[in-house]
Structure formats: C-alpha cells, structure tokens
Short mmCIF file of C-alpha atoms in Angstrom, two decimals:
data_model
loop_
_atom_site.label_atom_id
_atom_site.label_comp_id
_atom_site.label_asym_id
_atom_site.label_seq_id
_atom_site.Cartn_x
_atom_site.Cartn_y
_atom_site.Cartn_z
CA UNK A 1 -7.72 10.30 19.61
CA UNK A 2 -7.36 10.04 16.18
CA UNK A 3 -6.52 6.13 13.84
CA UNK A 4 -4.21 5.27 11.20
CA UNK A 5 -4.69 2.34 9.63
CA UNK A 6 -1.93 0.85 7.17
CA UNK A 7 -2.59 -1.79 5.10
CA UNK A 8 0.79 -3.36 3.29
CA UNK A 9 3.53 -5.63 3.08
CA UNK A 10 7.47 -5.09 3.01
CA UNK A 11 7.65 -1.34 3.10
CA UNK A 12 5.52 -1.22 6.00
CA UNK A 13 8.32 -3.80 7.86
CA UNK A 14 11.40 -2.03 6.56
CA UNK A 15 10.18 1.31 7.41
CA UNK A 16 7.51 0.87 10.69
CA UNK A 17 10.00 2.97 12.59
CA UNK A 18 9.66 6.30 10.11
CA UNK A 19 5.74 5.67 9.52
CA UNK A 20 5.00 5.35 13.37
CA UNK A 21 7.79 8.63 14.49
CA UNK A 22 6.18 10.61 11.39
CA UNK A 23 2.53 9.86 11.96
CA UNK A 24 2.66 11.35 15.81
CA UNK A 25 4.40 14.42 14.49
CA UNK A 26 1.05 15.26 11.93
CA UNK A 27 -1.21 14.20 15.31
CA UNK A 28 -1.57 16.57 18.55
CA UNK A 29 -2.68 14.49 20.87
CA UNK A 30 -2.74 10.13 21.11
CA UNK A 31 -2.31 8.51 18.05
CA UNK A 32 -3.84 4.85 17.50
CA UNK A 33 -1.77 2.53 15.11
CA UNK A 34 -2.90 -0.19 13.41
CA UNK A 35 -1.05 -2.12 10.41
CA UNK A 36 -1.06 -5.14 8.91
CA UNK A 37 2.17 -5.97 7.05
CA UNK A 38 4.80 -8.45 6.91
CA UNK A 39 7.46 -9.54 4.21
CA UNK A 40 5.72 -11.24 1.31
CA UNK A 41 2.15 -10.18 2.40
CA UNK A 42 -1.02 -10.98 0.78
CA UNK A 43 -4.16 -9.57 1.05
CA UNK A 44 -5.88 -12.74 0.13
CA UNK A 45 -3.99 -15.75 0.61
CA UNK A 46 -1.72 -17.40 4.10
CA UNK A 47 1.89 -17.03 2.74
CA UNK A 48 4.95 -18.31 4.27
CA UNK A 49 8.48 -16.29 4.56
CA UNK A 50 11.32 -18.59 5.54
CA UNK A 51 9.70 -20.34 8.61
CA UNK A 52 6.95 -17.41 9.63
CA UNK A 53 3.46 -17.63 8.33
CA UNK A 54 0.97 -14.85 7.97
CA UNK A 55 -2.51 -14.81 7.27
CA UNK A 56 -3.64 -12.54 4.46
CA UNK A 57 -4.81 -9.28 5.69
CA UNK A 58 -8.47 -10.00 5.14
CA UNK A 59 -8.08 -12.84 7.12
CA UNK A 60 -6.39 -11.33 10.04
CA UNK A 61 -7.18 -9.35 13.55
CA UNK A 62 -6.84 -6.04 12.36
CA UNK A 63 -10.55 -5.79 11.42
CA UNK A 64 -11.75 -7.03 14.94
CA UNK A 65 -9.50 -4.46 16.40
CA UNK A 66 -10.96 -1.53 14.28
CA UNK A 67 -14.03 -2.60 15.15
CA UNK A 68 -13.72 -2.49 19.23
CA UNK A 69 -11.09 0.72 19.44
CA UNK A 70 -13.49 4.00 19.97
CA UNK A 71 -11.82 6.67 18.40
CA UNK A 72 -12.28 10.15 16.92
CA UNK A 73 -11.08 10.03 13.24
CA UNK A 74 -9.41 7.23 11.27
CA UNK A 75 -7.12 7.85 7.94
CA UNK A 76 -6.09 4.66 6.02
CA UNK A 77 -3.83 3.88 3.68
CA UNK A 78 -4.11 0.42 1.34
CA UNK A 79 -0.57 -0.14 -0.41
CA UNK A 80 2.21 -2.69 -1.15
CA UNK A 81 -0.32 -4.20 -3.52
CA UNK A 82 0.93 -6.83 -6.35
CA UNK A 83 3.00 -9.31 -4.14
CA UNK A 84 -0.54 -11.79 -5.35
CA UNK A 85 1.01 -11.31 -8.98
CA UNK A 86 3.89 -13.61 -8.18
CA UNK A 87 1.38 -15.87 -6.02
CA UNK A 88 -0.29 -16.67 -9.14
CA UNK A 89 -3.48 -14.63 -8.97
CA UNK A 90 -5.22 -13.31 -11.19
CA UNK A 91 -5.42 -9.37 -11.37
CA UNK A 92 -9.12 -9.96 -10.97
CA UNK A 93 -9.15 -11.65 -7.75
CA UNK A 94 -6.25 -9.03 -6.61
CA UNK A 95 -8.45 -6.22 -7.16
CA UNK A 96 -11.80 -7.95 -5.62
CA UNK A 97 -9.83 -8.78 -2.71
CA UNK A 98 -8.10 -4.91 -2.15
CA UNK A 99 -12.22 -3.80 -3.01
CA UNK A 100 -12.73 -5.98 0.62
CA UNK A 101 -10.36 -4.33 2.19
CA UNK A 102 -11.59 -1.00 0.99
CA UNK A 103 -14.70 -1.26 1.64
CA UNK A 104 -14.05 -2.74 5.40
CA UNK A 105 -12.29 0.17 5.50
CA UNK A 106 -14.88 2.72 4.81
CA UNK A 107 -17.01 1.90 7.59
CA UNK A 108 -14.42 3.60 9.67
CA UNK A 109 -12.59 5.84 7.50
CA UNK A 110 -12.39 9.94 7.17
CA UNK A 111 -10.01 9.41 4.35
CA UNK A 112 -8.55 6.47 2.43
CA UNK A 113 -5.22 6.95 0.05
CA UNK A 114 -3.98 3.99 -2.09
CA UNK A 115 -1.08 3.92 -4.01
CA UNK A 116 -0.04 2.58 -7.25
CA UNK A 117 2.72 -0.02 -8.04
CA UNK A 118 5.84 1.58 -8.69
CA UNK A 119 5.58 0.89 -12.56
CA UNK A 120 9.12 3.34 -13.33
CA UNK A 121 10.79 1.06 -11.37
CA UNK A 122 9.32 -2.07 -12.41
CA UNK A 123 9.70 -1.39 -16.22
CA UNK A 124 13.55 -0.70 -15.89
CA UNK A 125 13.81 -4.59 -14.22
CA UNK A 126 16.40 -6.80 -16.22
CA UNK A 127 16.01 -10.57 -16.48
CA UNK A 128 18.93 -10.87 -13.46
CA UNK A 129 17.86 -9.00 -11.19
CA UNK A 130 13.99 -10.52 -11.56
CA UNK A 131 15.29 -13.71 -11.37
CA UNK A 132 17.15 -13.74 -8.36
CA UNK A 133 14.14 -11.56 -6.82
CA UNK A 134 11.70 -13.81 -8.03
CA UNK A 135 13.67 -16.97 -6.38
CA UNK A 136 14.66 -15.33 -3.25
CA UNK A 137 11.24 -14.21 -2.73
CA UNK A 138 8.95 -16.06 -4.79
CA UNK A 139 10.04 -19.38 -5.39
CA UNK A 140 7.13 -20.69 -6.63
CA UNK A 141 6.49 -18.40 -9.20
CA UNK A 142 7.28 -19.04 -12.69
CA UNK A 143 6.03 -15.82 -14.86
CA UNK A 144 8.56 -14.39 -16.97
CA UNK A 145 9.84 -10.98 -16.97
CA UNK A 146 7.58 -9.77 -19.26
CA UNK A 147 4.57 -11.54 -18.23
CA UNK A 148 5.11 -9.90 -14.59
CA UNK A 149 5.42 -6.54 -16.25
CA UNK A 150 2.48 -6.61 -18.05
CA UNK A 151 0.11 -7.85 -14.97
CA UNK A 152 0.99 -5.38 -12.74
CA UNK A 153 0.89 -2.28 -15.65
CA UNK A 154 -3.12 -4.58 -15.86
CA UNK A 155 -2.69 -3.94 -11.87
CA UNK A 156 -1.97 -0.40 -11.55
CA UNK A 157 -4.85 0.15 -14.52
CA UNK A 158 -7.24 -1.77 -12.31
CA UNK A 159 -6.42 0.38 -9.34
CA UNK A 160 -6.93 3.51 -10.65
CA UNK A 161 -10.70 2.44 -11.43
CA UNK A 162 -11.17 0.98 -7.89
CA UNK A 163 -10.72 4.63 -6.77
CA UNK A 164 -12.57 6.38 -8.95
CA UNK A 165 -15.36 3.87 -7.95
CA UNK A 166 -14.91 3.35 -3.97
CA UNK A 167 -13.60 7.81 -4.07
CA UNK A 168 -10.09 7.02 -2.92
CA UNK A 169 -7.51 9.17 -3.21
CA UNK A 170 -4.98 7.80 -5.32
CA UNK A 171 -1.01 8.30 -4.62
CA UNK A 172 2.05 7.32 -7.22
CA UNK A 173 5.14 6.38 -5.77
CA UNK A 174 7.99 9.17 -7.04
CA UNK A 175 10.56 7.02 -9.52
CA UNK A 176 13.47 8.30 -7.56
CA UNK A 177 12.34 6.52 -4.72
CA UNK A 178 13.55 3.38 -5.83
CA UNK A 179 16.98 1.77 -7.12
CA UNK A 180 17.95 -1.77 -8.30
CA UNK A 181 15.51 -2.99 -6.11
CA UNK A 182 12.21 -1.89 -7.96
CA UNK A 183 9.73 -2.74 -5.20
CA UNK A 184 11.30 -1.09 -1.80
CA UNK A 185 11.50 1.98 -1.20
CA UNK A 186 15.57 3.01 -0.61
CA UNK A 187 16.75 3.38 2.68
CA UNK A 188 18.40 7.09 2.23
CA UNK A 189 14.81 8.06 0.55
CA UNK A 190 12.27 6.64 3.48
CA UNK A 191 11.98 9.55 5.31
CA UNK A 192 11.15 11.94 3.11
CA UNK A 193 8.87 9.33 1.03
CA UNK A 194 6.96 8.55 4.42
CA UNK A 195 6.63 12.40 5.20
CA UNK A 196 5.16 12.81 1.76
CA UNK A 197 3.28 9.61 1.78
CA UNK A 198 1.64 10.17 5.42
CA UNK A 199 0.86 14.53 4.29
CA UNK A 200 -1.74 13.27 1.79
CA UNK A 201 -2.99 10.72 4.28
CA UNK A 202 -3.28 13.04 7.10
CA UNK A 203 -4.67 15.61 4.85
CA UNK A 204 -7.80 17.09 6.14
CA UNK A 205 -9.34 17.32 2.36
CA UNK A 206 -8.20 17.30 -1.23
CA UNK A 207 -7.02 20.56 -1.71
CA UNK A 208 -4.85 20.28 0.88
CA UNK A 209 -3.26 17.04 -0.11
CA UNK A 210 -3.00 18.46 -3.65
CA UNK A 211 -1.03 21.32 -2.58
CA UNK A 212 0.99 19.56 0.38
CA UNK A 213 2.40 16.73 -2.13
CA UNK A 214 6.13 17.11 -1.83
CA UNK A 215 6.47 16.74 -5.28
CA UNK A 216 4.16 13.49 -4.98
CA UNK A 217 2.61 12.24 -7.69
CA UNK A 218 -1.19 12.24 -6.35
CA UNK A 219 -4.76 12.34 -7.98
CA UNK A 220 -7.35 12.87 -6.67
CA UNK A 221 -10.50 11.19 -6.67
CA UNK A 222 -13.93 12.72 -6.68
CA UNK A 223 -15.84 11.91 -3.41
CA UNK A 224 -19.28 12.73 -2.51
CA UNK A 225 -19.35 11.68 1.06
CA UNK A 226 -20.16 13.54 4.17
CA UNK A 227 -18.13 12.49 7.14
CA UNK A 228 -19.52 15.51 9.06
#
C-alpha cells in the first residue's frame, strides 16, 4: 500500500474531494491518506478560524500517525505555505519551521514536492481586495500591501534554497490558476491543477515528473539519495 502525505492549508479544504478521487486513480491498489490542513493553517503556531481552533501542523497527530501506519512507499507534498506572513512571523522562523516539517518528512518519504507561493497572483493584488482579505481572514494583521508582497517574494526566495538543500522537488503554481482571489486555486481550474499537481508527486523520478508536467511550472532539485 502506498502513502500520500499533504501538508497545507485552504486549498487542501476547498479541494480534499479532487486530491483524494485523483490520488487513487495514479495508485493500483490501497491508497493511505494523510493531510493536515484547515482554513488559515499554520505550520507553527495554534490559529483560530471563526470558532474552530487548529494546532499548527508540527504540533499535530499527523506525525504520530506516519509513524505507526506500515506502508510500502510514501510521496509528500509541503504547500499552502505563507499564511505565517500575515501571523506576523518572520520569513526566518517560516522557513525553519517548513525545514521541520521537511525533514520529519524524510524519514518516511520516496519523494517530497513543495510548491512556491503563487507570486503572479500575489503581485497583481490591489489595496481593496487585500484589505478586505486581510480583515476577513487576518484580522490581526496590519502589514501593508506592499510590505506583504515583498515577504512572501523573501518567502518564495527562501523556499527555493530549502530545496536545493533538503533535494526537494520544487513545483510553481501556473498563473492561470488563480483569479481575484490570489491565494486559492479557482474552482473551474482544480481539477486539472490537482491532476498536474499530484503527476509530479506521484512521479516515480525526475525525468518523469519533468516530462509529465501539464504545462507545470516544476524544477527540479538535485538529489543524491538512495531509497532502493
């Protein structure tokens, strides 16, 4: 039986539905799921949506589960990662606490793919529509615009070196993908962003990720490990 592991946040809740029904089609046989998500998420920090709280995903029972479920291979994928921006952290302790994760994550892992913050999408934002995201969502925050653009372009710079250290393969969200909101993927675009998405995790090694992208952005990393 083979594992997929999905670290994330929002896109993971709107879209469990396509991720779970497109992961059994790349699998033969049983297919063990485990995510971590939720609206708002953290990786890091408890956060609170409207009356539900959630642990950040370091913090929660995914790990103990991973540890205690025998299974044949495990692909992973670590995304959704900058909702800590508008929690006020620094893009220091974001990336130390995604490196956790990561490295958690390699005691189990065949492959791991992370993505990159949607930064087409996030540079087209107007002052409106961050606002009223920002409030809805964030309510505590109080960066600017400009200030949130800049942290996560620091983010997505921060990211890229992560994988080239910890040999991830890295994945960059298509612009098209998104609309006015420049953080979810759209509705009428899920399915065919999950198929892409879920080809390079599934993909049995880099050349076969590289040529089954979809017209996915993806780089990958160099890796000298033997999983063998």
């Amino acid at each position: 039986m083979n594992r997929l592991v999905v670290l994330g946040a929002s896109n993971i809740a709107r879209n469990f539905c396509n991720i779970a029904r497109i992961a059994r089609s790349f699998n033969s046989g049983p297919l063990d799921m485990q995510l971590a998500f939720g609206h708002g998420r953290s990786y890091e920090l408890r956060t609170t949506v409207l009356v539900r709280q959630l642990p950040g995903i370091n913090h929660c029972g995914i790990w103990s589960n991973l540890e205690t479920s025998p299974v044949e291979s495990t692909y992973s994928l670590v995304t959704d990662i900058g909702n800590d921006i508008l929690y006020g952290r620094s893009i220091q302790q974001i990336i130390e606490s995604v490196r956790t994760s990561v490295v958690r994550l390699q005691a189990f892992s065949q492959r791991i793919v992370i993505t990159r913050p949607p930064m087409h999408a996030i540079r087209k934002l107007d002052s409106l529509r961050f606002v009223t995201m920002r409030s809805l969502l964030f309510p505590g925050c109080r960066l600017s615009l400009s200030q949130t653009v800049d942290l996560a372009d620091d983010l997505d710079q921060q990211i890229l070196k992560l994988a080239a250290e910890q040999n991830l393969v890295v994945l960059e969200p298509l612009e098209h993908w998104f609309g006015l909101d420049p953080i979810h993927i759209q509705l009428w675009h899920s399915q065919a962003a999950w198929q892409s998405i879920l080809n390079c995790v599934f993909a049995k090694d880099d050349a076969a990720a590289a040529a089954g992208r979809c017209q996915m952005a993806v780089t990958i990393t160099p890796s000298s490990r033997n999983f063998d």
